[in-house]
Amino acid sequence: MPFREMRALREHLWYLDYPRQISIESFRNPNFPLVAEMLQWFATRYQDDPGLPTAIDNEHDRVFMIRAHVEFLYKESNIKLNPRRLYASSGKCIGELLKVASSLRKAMDAAKNYNQEEDAATYQPPSPEQLARLMEDQKKVREMAADLT
């Protein structure tokens, strides 16, 4: 379990307001319930009710749950996850969880930086003089292209 990846995952989850605090020791031993909870939380960040399975009682349910979440995250965010690493739910799965967390964080940062009202206020349509110059430039480009061919 790389310490740097675990620390980055903790920071991303904190930034995304994950409801629990994750200890660095959480993935020293396999911890499938925590991985399942995180996958479900990630899925609800993409859709309010994704309708994915949540049962983790036996091996078949766990495999089905992991597979459904991996397919859902691939369809929603185009992130390829390794289901074997997620099923292992040890230090190997931190990199996979970090992929999803970092994409959510980037989306959240982009949403904070984007202010639609400012964009609408700063946009000014081109003046008639600018349009006339653009049309003249376009005519010149067409003439030059015709000369070349």
GROMACS .gro file of N, CA and C in nm:
model
  447
    1MET      N    1   0.085  -0.117   0.000
    1MET     CA    2   0.000   0.000   0.000
    1MET      C    3   0.090   0.124   0.000
    2PRO      N    4   0.096   0.194  -0.110
    2PRO     CA    5   0.176   0.315  -0.114
    2PRO      C    6   0.116   0.423  -0.024
    3PHE      N    7   0.198   0.476   0.063
    3PHE     CA    8   0.153   0.577   0.157
    3PHE      C    9   0.107   0.703   0.085
    4ARG      N   10   0.177   0.740  -0.022
    4ARG     CA   11   0.144   0.861  -0.096
    4ARG      C   12   0.005   0.853  -0.158
    5GLU      N   13  -0.028   0.737  -0.216
    5GLU     CA   14  -0.161   0.720  -0.276
    5GLU      C   15  -0.270   0.723  -0.170
    6MET      N   16  -0.245   0.660  -0.056
    6MET     CA   17  -0.345   0.660   0.051
    6MET      C   18  -0.369   0.801   0.102
    7ARG      N   19  -0.263   0.877   0.119
    7ARG     CA   20  -0.278   1.014   0.165
    7ARG      C   21  -0.355   1.097   0.062
    8ALA      N   22  -0.326   1.077  -0.067
    8ALA     CA   23  -0.397   1.151  -0.172
    8ALA      C   24  -0.545   1.113  -0.173
    9LEU      N   25  -0.574   0.984  -0.156
    9LEU     CA   26  -0.715   0.941  -0.152
    9LEU      C   27  -0.787   1.005  -0.035
   10ARG      N   28  -0.724   1.008   0.082
   10ARG     CA   29  -0.785   1.071   0.199
   10ARG      C   30  -0.813   1.218   0.173
   11GLU      N   31  -0.719   1.288   0.111
   11GLU     CA   32  -0.738   1.430   0.082
   11GLU      C   33  -0.851   1.453  -0.018
   12HIS      N   34  -0.857   1.369  -0.121
   12HIS     CA   35  -0.965   1.382  -0.220
   12HIS      C   36  -1.101   1.357  -0.155
   13LEU      N   37  -1.109   1.254  -0.072
   13LEU     CA   38  -1.236   1.224  -0.007
   13LEU      C   39  -1.276   1.335   0.090
   14TRP      N   40  -1.179   1.391   0.159
   14TRP     CA   41  -1.209   1.503   0.248
   14TRP      C   42  -1.261   1.622   0.168
   15TYR      N   43  -1.199   1.650   0.056
   15TYR     CA   44  -1.239   1.761  -0.030
   15TYR      C   45  -1.380   1.740  -0.087
   16LEU      N   46  -1.413   1.614  -0.116
   16LEU     CA   47  -1.544   1.581  -0.173
   16LEU      C   48  -1.652   1.564  -0.067
   17ASP      N   49  -1.619   1.588   0.059
   17ASP     CA   50  -1.713   1.575   0.172
   17ASP      C   51  -1.762   1.433   0.191
   18TYR      N   52  -1.670   1.339   0.187
   18TYR     CA   53  -1.707   1.200   0.217
   18TYR      C   54  -1.750   1.193   0.363
   19PRO      N   55  -1.858   1.122   0.395
   19PRO     CA   56  -1.915   1.127   0.530
   19PRO      C   57  -1.828   1.065   0.640
   20ARG      N   58  -1.732   0.981   0.607
   20ARG     CA   59  -1.648   0.916   0.708
   20ARG      C   60  -1.503   0.959   0.691
   21GLN      N   61  -1.429   0.950   0.800
   21GLN     CA   62  -1.285   0.971   0.791
   21GLN      C   63  -1.220   0.836   0.765
   22ILE      N   64  -1.127   0.832   0.672
   22ILE     CA   65  -1.059   0.709   0.636
   22ILE      C   66  -0.921   0.710   0.700
   23SER      N   67  -0.892   0.608   0.773
   23SER     CA   68  -0.762   0.594   0.836
   23SER      C   69  -0.662   0.538   0.736
   24ILE      N   70  -0.536   0.570   0.758
   24ILE     CA   71  -0.431   0.514   0.673
   24ILE      C   72  -0.423   0.363   0.693
   25GLU      N   73  -0.460   0.316   0.809
   25GLU     CA   74  -0.457   0.173   0.840
   25GLU      C   75  -0.577   0.097   0.784
   26SER      N   76  -0.672   0.166   0.723
   26SER     CA   77  -0.796   0.102   0.677
   26SER      C   78  -0.773  -0.008   0.575
   27PHE      N   79  -0.671   0.005   0.493
   27PHE     CA   80  -0.648  -0.091   0.386
   27PHE      C   81  -0.526  -0.179   0.410
   28ARG      N   82  -0.475  -0.178   0.532
   28ARG     CA   83  -0.363  -0.266   0.560
   28ARG      C   84  -0.408  -0.412   0.551
   29ASN      N   85  -0.529  -0.440   0.595
   29ASN     CA   86  -0.592  -0.571   0.579
   29ASN      C   87  -0.711  -0.553   0.484
   30PRO      N   88  -0.751  -0.656   0.413
   30PRO     CA   89  -0.866  -0.642   0.323
   30PRO      C   90  -0.990  -0.590   0.398
   31ASN      N   91  -1.053  -0.489   0.340
   31ASN     CA   92  -1.168  -0.423   0.403
   31ASN      C   93  -1.276  -0.404   0.298
   32PHE      N   94  -1.344  -0.513   0.263
   32PHE     CA   95  -1.442  -0.507   0.155
   32PHE      C   96  -1.561  -0.418   0.187
   33PRO      N   97  -1.615  -0.418   0.311
   33PRO     CA   98  -1.728  -0.328   0.337
   33PRO      C   99  -1.697  -0.181   0.312
   34LEU      N  100  -1.575  -0.139   0.343
   34LEU     CA  101  -1.537   0.000   0.318
   34LEU      C  102  -1.528   0.029   0.168
   35VAL      N  103  -1.470  -0.062   0.092
   35VAL     CA  104  -1.462  -0.044  -0.054
   35VAL      C  105  -1.602  -0.038  -0.115
   36ALA      N  106  -1.690  -0.126  -0.069
   36ALA     CA  107  -1.828  -0.127  -0.120
   36ALA      C  108  -1.898   0.003  -0.087
   37GLU      N  109  -1.879   0.052   0.034
   37GLU     CA  110  -1.941   0.178   0.074
   37GLU      C  111  -1.889   0.295  -0.009
   38MET      N  112  -1.758   0.296  -0.035
   38MET     CA  113  -1.702   0.404  -0.116
   38MET      C  114  -1.751   0.398  -0.260
   39LEU      N  115  -1.759   0.278  -0.317
   39LEU     CA  116  -1.811   0.265  -0.454
   39LEU      C  117  -1.955   0.312  -0.464
   40GLN      N  118  -2.035   0.277  -0.364
   40GLN     CA  119  -2.175   0.321  -0.364
   40GLN      C  120  -2.183   0.473  -0.351
   41TRP      N  121  -2.097   0.530  -0.269
   41TRP     CA  122  -2.097   0.676  -0.253
   41TRP      C  123  -2.053   0.745  -0.382
   42PHE      N  124  -1.951   0.689  -0.449
   42PHE     CA  125  -1.908   0.746  -0.577
   42PHE      C  126  -2.022   0.740  -0.679
   43ALA      N  127  -2.092   0.627  -0.682
   43ALA     CA  128  -2.203   0.612  -0.779
   43ALA      C  129  -2.314   0.713  -0.750
   44THR      N  130  -2.342   0.740  -0.623
   44THR     CA  131  -2.446   0.838  -0.592
   44THR      C  132  -2.400   0.981  -0.622
   45ARG      N  133  -2.270   1.002  -0.632
   45ARG     CA  134  -2.222   1.135  -0.672
   45ARG      C  135  -2.249   1.159  -0.821
   46TYR      N  136  -2.255   1.053  -0.899
   46TYR     CA  137  -2.286   1.067  -1.042
   46TYR      C  138  -2.436   1.071  -1.067
   47GLN      N  139  -2.513   0.990  -0.995
   47GLN     CA  140  -2.658   0.989  -1.008
   47GLN      C  141  -2.717   0.975  -0.869
   48ASP      N  142  -2.833   1.037  -0.847
   48ASP     CA  143  -2.896   1.029  -0.715
   48ASP      C  144  -2.934   0.887  -0.678
   49ASP      N  145  -2.995   0.816  -0.769
   49ASP     CA  146  -3.035   0.678  -0.743
   49ASP      C  147  -2.987   0.591  -0.859
   50PRO      N  148  -2.864   0.541  -0.851
   50PRO     CA  149  -2.811   0.465  -0.965
   50PRO      C  150  -2.874   0.327  -0.980
   51GLY      N  151  -2.941   0.276  -0.877
   51GLY     CA  152  -3.006   0.145  -0.886
   51GLY      C  153  -2.908   0.029  -0.894
   52LEU      N  154  -2.794   0.042  -0.829
   52LEU     CA  155  -2.694  -0.063  -0.831
   52LEU      C  156  -2.710  -0.154  -0.710
   53PRO      N  157  -2.667  -0.280  -0.722
   53PRO     CA  158  -2.679  -0.373  -0.609
   53PRO      C  159  -2.590  -0.330  -0.492
   54THR      N  160  -2.637  -0.357  -0.371
   54THR     CA  161  -2.561  -0.319  -0.252
   54THR      C  162  -2.530  -0.438  -0.162
   55ALA      N  163  -2.583  -0.555  -0.192
   55ALA     CA  164  -2.563  -0.672  -0.107
   55ALA      C  165  -2.420  -0.723  -0.120
   56ILE      N  166  -2.359  -0.752  -0.005
   56ILE     CA  167  -2.222  -0.806  -0.003
   56ILE      C  168  -2.214  -0.927   0.090
   57ASP      N  169  -2.322  -1.002   0.100
   57ASP     CA  170  -2.329  -1.112   0.196
   57ASP      C  171  -2.241  -1.230   0.158
   58ASN      N  172  -2.244  -1.269   0.032
   58ASN     CA  173  -2.162  -1.384  -0.009
   58ASN      C  174  -2.076  -1.346  -0.130
   59GLU      N  175  -1.997  -1.441  -0.175
   59GLU     CA  176  -1.901  -1.415  -0.282
   59GLU      C  177  -1.971  -1.373  -0.411
   60HIS      N  178  -2.080  -1.440  -0.445
   60HIS     CA  179  -2.151  -1.408  -0.569
   60HIS      C  180  -2.206  -1.265  -0.564
   61ASP      N  181  -2.261  -1.225  -0.451
   61ASP     CA  182  -2.313  -1.089  -0.438
   61ASP      C  183  -2.201  -0.985  -0.449
   62ARG      N  184  -2.088  -1.016  -0.392
   62ARG     CA  185  -1.975  -0.923  -0.398
   62ARG      C  186  -1.925  -0.905  -0.541
   63VAL      N  187  -1.911  -1.015  -0.611
   63VAL     CA  188  -1.865  -1.008  -0.750
   63VAL      C  189  -1.965  -0.929  -0.834
   64PHE      N  190  -2.094  -0.956  -0.814
   64PHE     CA  191  -2.197  -0.887  -0.890
   64PHE      C  192  -2.197  -0.737  -0.858
   65MET      N  193  -2.180  -0.704  -0.731
   65MET     CA  194  -2.178  -0.563  -0.691
   65MET      C  195  -2.057  -0.490  -0.751
   66ILE      N  196  -1.940  -0.551  -0.743
   66ILE     CA  197  -1.819  -0.489  -0.800
   66ILE      C  198  -1.834  -0.470  -0.950
   67ARG      N  199  -1.881  -0.573  -1.016
   67ARG     CA  200  -1.895  -0.567  -1.162
   67ARG      C  201  -1.995  -0.458  -1.202
   68ALA      N  202  -2.106  -0.450  -1.132
   68ALA     CA  203  -2.207  -0.349  -1.165
   68ALA      C  204  -2.153  -0.207  -1.143
   69HIS      N  205  -2.080  -0.186  -1.035
   69HIS     CA  206  -2.025  -0.053  -1.009
   69HIS      C  207  -1.916  -0.017  -1.110
   70VAL      N  208  -1.832  -0.113  -1.147
   70VAL     CA  209  -1.727  -0.085  -1.245
   70VAL      C  210  -1.790  -0.048  -1.380
   71GLU      N  211  -1.892  -0.121  -1.422
   71GLU     CA  212  -1.959  -0.090  -1.548
   71GLU      C  213  -2.028   0.046  -1.541
   72PHE      N  214  -2.092   0.075  -1.429
   72PHE     CA  215  -2.161   0.202  -1.413
   72PHE      C  216  -2.063   0.319  -1.420
   73LEU      N  217  -1.951   0.308  -1.349
   73LEU     CA  218  -1.853   0.417  -1.349
   73LEU      C  219  -1.788   0.433  -1.486
   74TYR      N  220  -1.774   0.322  -1.559
   74TYR     CA  221  -1.719   0.333  -1.694
   74TYR      C  222  -1.817   0.406  -1.787
   75LYS      N  223  -1.945   0.374  -1.774
   75LYS     CA  224  -2.045   0.438  -1.859
   75LYS      C  225  -2.060   0.586  -1.825
   76GLU      N  226  -2.058   0.619  -1.697
   76GLU     CA  227  -2.082   0.756  -1.656
   76GLU      C  228  -1.961   0.847  -1.675
   77SER      N  229  -1.843   0.795  -1.644
   77SER     CA  230  -1.727   0.884  -1.643
   77SER      C  231  -1.612   0.837  -1.731
   78ASN      N  232  -1.630   0.726  -1.799
   78ASN     CA  233  -1.527   0.671  -1.888
   78ASN      C  234  -1.397   0.642  -1.814
   79ILE      N  235  -1.410   0.594  -1.691
   79ILE     CA  236  -1.294   0.555  -1.610
   79ILE      C  237  -1.287   0.404  -1.609
   80LYS      N  238  -1.174   0.351  -1.652
   80LYS     CA  239  -1.155   0.206  -1.650
   80LYS      C  240  -1.097   0.164  -1.516
   81LEU      N  241  -1.169   0.079  -1.446
   81LEU     CA  242  -1.125   0.029  -1.316
   81LEU      C  243  -1.096  -0.119  -1.327
   82ASN      N  244  -1.005  -0.167  -1.247
   82ASN     CA  245  -0.971  -0.309  -1.244
   82ASN      C  246  -1.055  -0.375  -1.135
   83PRO      N  247  -1.154  -0.457  -1.172
   83PRO     CA  248  -1.241  -0.517  -1.070
   83PRO      C  249  -1.168  -0.614  -0.978
   84ARG      N  250  -1.063  -0.676  -1.026
   84ARG     CA  251  -0.988  -0.769  -0.940
   84ARG      C  252  -0.922  -0.695  -0.824
   85ARG      N  253  -0.865  -0.581  -0.853
   85ARG     CA  254  -0.804  -0.503  -0.746
   85ARG      C  255  -0.908  -0.452  -0.648
   86LEU      N  256  -1.023  -0.412  -0.700
   86LEU     CA  257  -1.129  -0.366  -0.611
   86LEU      C  258  -1.181  -0.479  -0.523
   87TYR      N  259  -1.193  -0.597  -0.582
   87TYR     CA  260  -1.242  -0.711  -0.505
   87TYR      C  261  -1.141  -0.750  -0.397
   88ALA      N  262  -1.013  -0.734  -0.423
   88ALA     CA  263  -0.911  -0.766  -0.323
   88ALA      C  264  -0.925  -0.675  -0.202
   89SER      N  265  -0.971  -0.553  -0.223
   89SER     CA  266  -1.000  -0.453  -0.119
   89SER      C  267  -0.886  -0.438  -0.019
   90SER      N  268  -0.766  -0.444  -0.068
   90SER     CA  269  -0.649  -0.421   0.016
   90SER      C  270  -0.580  -0.295  -0.036
   91GLY      N  271  -0.452  -0.284  -0.012
   91GLY     CA  272  -0.380  -0.166  -0.057
   91GLY      C  273  -0.377  -0.152  -0.208
   92LYS      N  274  -0.401  -0.262  -0.281
   92LYS     CA  275  -0.400  -0.258  -0.427
   92LYS      C  276  -0.516  -0.178  -0.484
   93CYS      N  277  -0.625  -0.168  -0.410
   93CYS     CA  278  -0.743  -0.101  -0.464
   93CYS      C  279  -0.737   0.051  -0.446
   94ILE      N  280  -0.640   0.101  -0.373
   94ILE     CA  281  -0.633   0.245  -0.348
   94ILE      C  282  -0.615   0.322  -0.478
   95GLY      N  283  -0.532   0.271  -0.567
   95GLY     CA  284  -0.511   0.337  -0.696
   95GLY      C  285  -0.638   0.344  -0.779
   96GLU      N  286  -0.717   0.238  -0.772
   96GLU     CA  287  -0.844   0.236  -0.848
   96GLU      C  288  -0.943   0.336  -0.789
   97LEU      N  289  -0.952   0.341  -0.658
   97LEU     CA  290  -1.043   0.436  -0.593
   97LEU      C  291  -0.996   0.579  -0.615
   98LEU      N  292  -0.866   0.597  -0.622
   98LEU     CA  293  -0.810   0.729  -0.643
   98LEU      C  294  -0.843   0.783  -0.782
   99LYS      N  295  -0.855   0.694  -0.881
   99LYS     CA  296  -0.894   0.737  -1.016
   99LYS      C  297  -1.030   0.805  -1.013
  100VAL      N  298  -1.125   0.741  -0.945
  100VAL     CA  299  -1.261   0.796  -0.939
  100VAL      C  300  -1.264   0.924  -0.857
  101ALA      N  301  -1.197   0.922  -0.742
  101ALA     CA  302  -1.197   1.039  -0.655
  101ALA      C  303  -1.132   1.160  -0.723
  102SER      N  304  -1.025   1.137  -0.796
  102SER     CA  305  -0.958   1.250  -0.861
  102SER      C  306  -1.043   1.306  -0.975
  103SER      N  307  -1.114   1.220  -1.047
  103SER     CA  308  -1.201   1.273  -1.153
  103SER      C  309  -1.317   1.352  -1.094
  104LEU      N  310  -1.372   1.307  -0.982
  104LEU     CA  311  -1.477   1.384  -0.916
  104LEU      C  312  -1.425   1.516  -0.864
  105ARG      N  313  -1.302   1.515  -0.813
  105ARG     CA  314  -1.245   1.639  -0.761
  105ARG      C  315  -1.220   1.738  -0.875
  106LYS      N  316  -1.171   1.689  -0.988
  106LYS     CA  317  -1.150   1.778  -1.102
  106LYS      C  318  -1.282   1.838  -1.149
  107ALA      N  319  -1.386   1.757  -1.151
  107ALA     CA  320  -1.517   1.807  -1.192
  107ALA      C  321  -1.569   1.911  -1.093
  108MET      N  322  -1.546   1.888  -0.966
  108MET     CA  323  -1.591   1.982  -0.864
  108MET      C  324  -1.513   2.114  -0.875
  109ASP      N  325  -1.383   2.105  -0.900
  109ASP     CA  326  -1.303   2.226  -0.918
  109ASP      C  327  -1.348   2.305  -1.040
  110ALA      N  328  -1.376   2.233  -1.148
  110ALA     CA  329  -1.421   2.301  -1.270
  110ALA      C  330  -1.556   2.369  -1.248
  111ALA      N  331  -1.643   2.303  -1.172
  111ALA     CA  332  -1.774   2.363  -1.146
  111ALA      C  333  -1.762   2.486  -1.057
  112LYS      N  334  -1.667   2.486  -0.965
  112LYS     CA  335  -1.648   2.604  -0.879
  112LYS      C  336  -1.588   2.720  -0.958
  113ASN      N  337  -1.498   2.689  -1.050
  113ASN     CA  338  -1.432   2.795  -1.126
  113ASN      C  339  -1.520   2.853  -1.235
  114TYR      N  340  -1.618   2.777  -1.278
  114TYR     CA  341  -1.704   2.822  -1.388
  114TYR      C  342  -1.821   2.901  -1.332
  115ASN      N  343  -1.834   3.022  -1.374
  115ASN     CA  344  -1.945   3.105  -1.331
  115ASN      C  345  -2.017   3.152  -1.456
  116GLN      N  346  -2.133   3.098  -1.478
  116GLN     CA  347  -2.206   3.125  -1.602
  116GLN      C  348  -2.247   3.271  -1.614
  117GLU      N  349  -2.278   3.335  -1.502
  117GLU     CA  350  -2.319   3.475  -1.508
  117GLU      C  351  -2.205   3.564  -1.553
  118GLU      N  352  -2.082   3.535  -1.507
  118GLU     CA  353  -1.968   3.614  -1.550
  118GLU      C  354  -1.943   3.597  -1.699
  119ASP      N  355  -1.955   3.474  -1.748
  119ASP     CA  356  -1.933   3.450  -1.890
  119ASP      C  357  -2.036   3.524  -1.974
  120ALA      N  358  -2.161   3.525  -1.931
  120ALA     CA  359  -2.265   3.594  -2.005
  120ALA      C  360  -2.244   3.744  -1.999
  121ALA      N  361  -2.194   3.796  -1.888
  121ALA     CA  362  -2.174   3.940  -1.873
  121ALA      C  363  -2.055   3.989  -1.955
  122THR      N  364  -1.953   3.908  -1.971
  122THR     CA  365  -1.833   3.952  -2.042
  122THR      C  366  -1.841   3.929  -2.192
  123TYR      N  367  -1.935   3.853  -2.240
  123TYR     CA  368  -1.946   3.826  -2.383
  123TYR      C  369  -2.005   3.947  -2.454
  124GLN      N  370  -1.939   3.990  -2.560
  124GLN     CA  371  -1.991   4.098  -2.643
  124GLN      C  372  -1.989   4.051  -2.787
  125PRO      N  373  -2.100   4.063  -2.856
  125PRO     CA  374  -2.102   4.020  -2.996
  125PRO      C  375  -2.011   4.110  -3.080
  126PRO      N  376  -1.958   4.057  -3.190
  126PRO     CA  377  -1.869   4.139  -3.274
  126PRO      C  378  -1.944   4.256  -3.338
  127SER      N  379  -1.871   4.365  -3.352
  127SER     CA  380  -1.932   4.484  -3.413
  127SER      C  381  -1.943   4.464  -3.564
  128PRO      N  382  -2.024   4.546  -3.632
  128PRO     CA  383  -2.037   4.534  -3.778
  128PRO      C  384  -1.904   4.554  -3.852
  129GLU      N  385  -1.816   4.641  -3.798
  129GLU     CA  386  -1.686   4.662  -3.861
  129GLU      C  387  -1.600   4.536  -3.851
  130GLN      N  388  -1.605   4.471  -3.736
  130GLN     CA  389  -1.528   4.348  -3.718
  130GLN      C  390  -1.580   4.238  -3.811
  131LEU      N  391  -1.711   4.231  -3.826
  131LEU     CA  392  -1.769   4.131  -3.916
  131LEU      C  393  -1.729   4.157  -4.060
  132ALA      N  394  -1.727   4.284  -4.100
  132ALA     CA  395  -1.688   4.319  -4.237
  132ALA      C  396  -1.542   4.279  -4.262
  133ARG      N  397  -1.454   4.305  -4.164
  133ARG     CA  398  -1.313   4.267  -4.180
  133ARG      C  399  -1.298   4.115  -4.190
  134LEU      N  400  -1.374   4.044  -4.109
  134LEU     CA  401  -1.368   3.898  -4.114
  134LEU      C  402  -1.413   3.845  -4.249
  135MET      N  403  -1.516   3.906  -4.305
  135MET     CA  404  -1.566   3.863  -4.436
  135MET      C  405  -1.462   3.890  -4.545
  136GLU      N  406  -1.395   4.005  -4.537
  136GLU     CA  407  -1.291   4.037  -4.634
  136GLU      C  408  -1.174   3.939  -4.623
  137ASP      N  409  -1.135   3.908  -4.500
  137ASP     CA  410  -1.028   3.811  -4.479
  137ASP      C  411  -1.066   3.675  -4.537
  138GLN      N  412  -1.190   3.638  -4.519
  138GLN     CA  413  -1.236   3.508  -4.570
  138GLN      C  414  -1.230   3.507  -4.724
  139LYS      N  415  -1.266   3.617  -4.787
  139LYS     CA  416  -1.259   3.625  -4.933
  139LYS      C  417  -1.114   3.614  -4.981
  140LYS      N  418  -1.023   3.680  -4.910
  140LYS     CA  419  -0.883   3.674  -4.948
  140LYS      C  420  -0.828   3.532  -4.936
  141VAL      N  421  -0.866   3.463  -4.831
  141VAL     CA  422  -0.820   3.327  -4.809
  141VAL      C  423  -0.871   3.236  -4.921
  142ARG      N  424  -0.996   3.253  -4.961
  142ARG     CA  425  -1.053   3.173  -5.070
  142ARG      C  426  -0.978   3.199  -5.201
  143GLU      N  427  -0.946   3.327  -5.229
  143GLU     CA  428  -0.875   3.360  -5.352
  143GLU      C  429  -0.735   3.298  -5.352
  144MET      N  430  -0.668   3.303  -5.237
  144MET     CA  431  -0.534   3.245  -5.227
  144MET      C  432  -0.539   3.094  -5.245
  145ALA      N  433  -0.641   3.032  -5.189
  145ALA     CA  434  -0.656   2.886  -5.202
  145ALA      C  435  -0.685   2.849  -5.347
  146ALA      N  436  -0.763   2.931  -5.416
  146ALA     CA  437  -0.792   2.904  -5.556
  146ALA      C  438  -0.667   2.920  -5.642
  147ASP      N  439  -0.582   3.015  -5.607
  147ASP     CA  440  -0.456   3.033  -5.681
  147ASP      C  441  -0.363   2.914  -5.662
  148LEU      N  442  -0.364   2.855  -5.546
  148LEU     CA  443  -0.276   2.741  -5.518
  148LEU      C  444  -0.321   2.615  -5.590
  149THR      N  445  -0.449   2.599  -5.609
  149THR     CA  446  -0.497   2.474  -5.672
  149THR      C  447  -0.515   2.485  -5.818
   0.00000   0.00000   0.00000
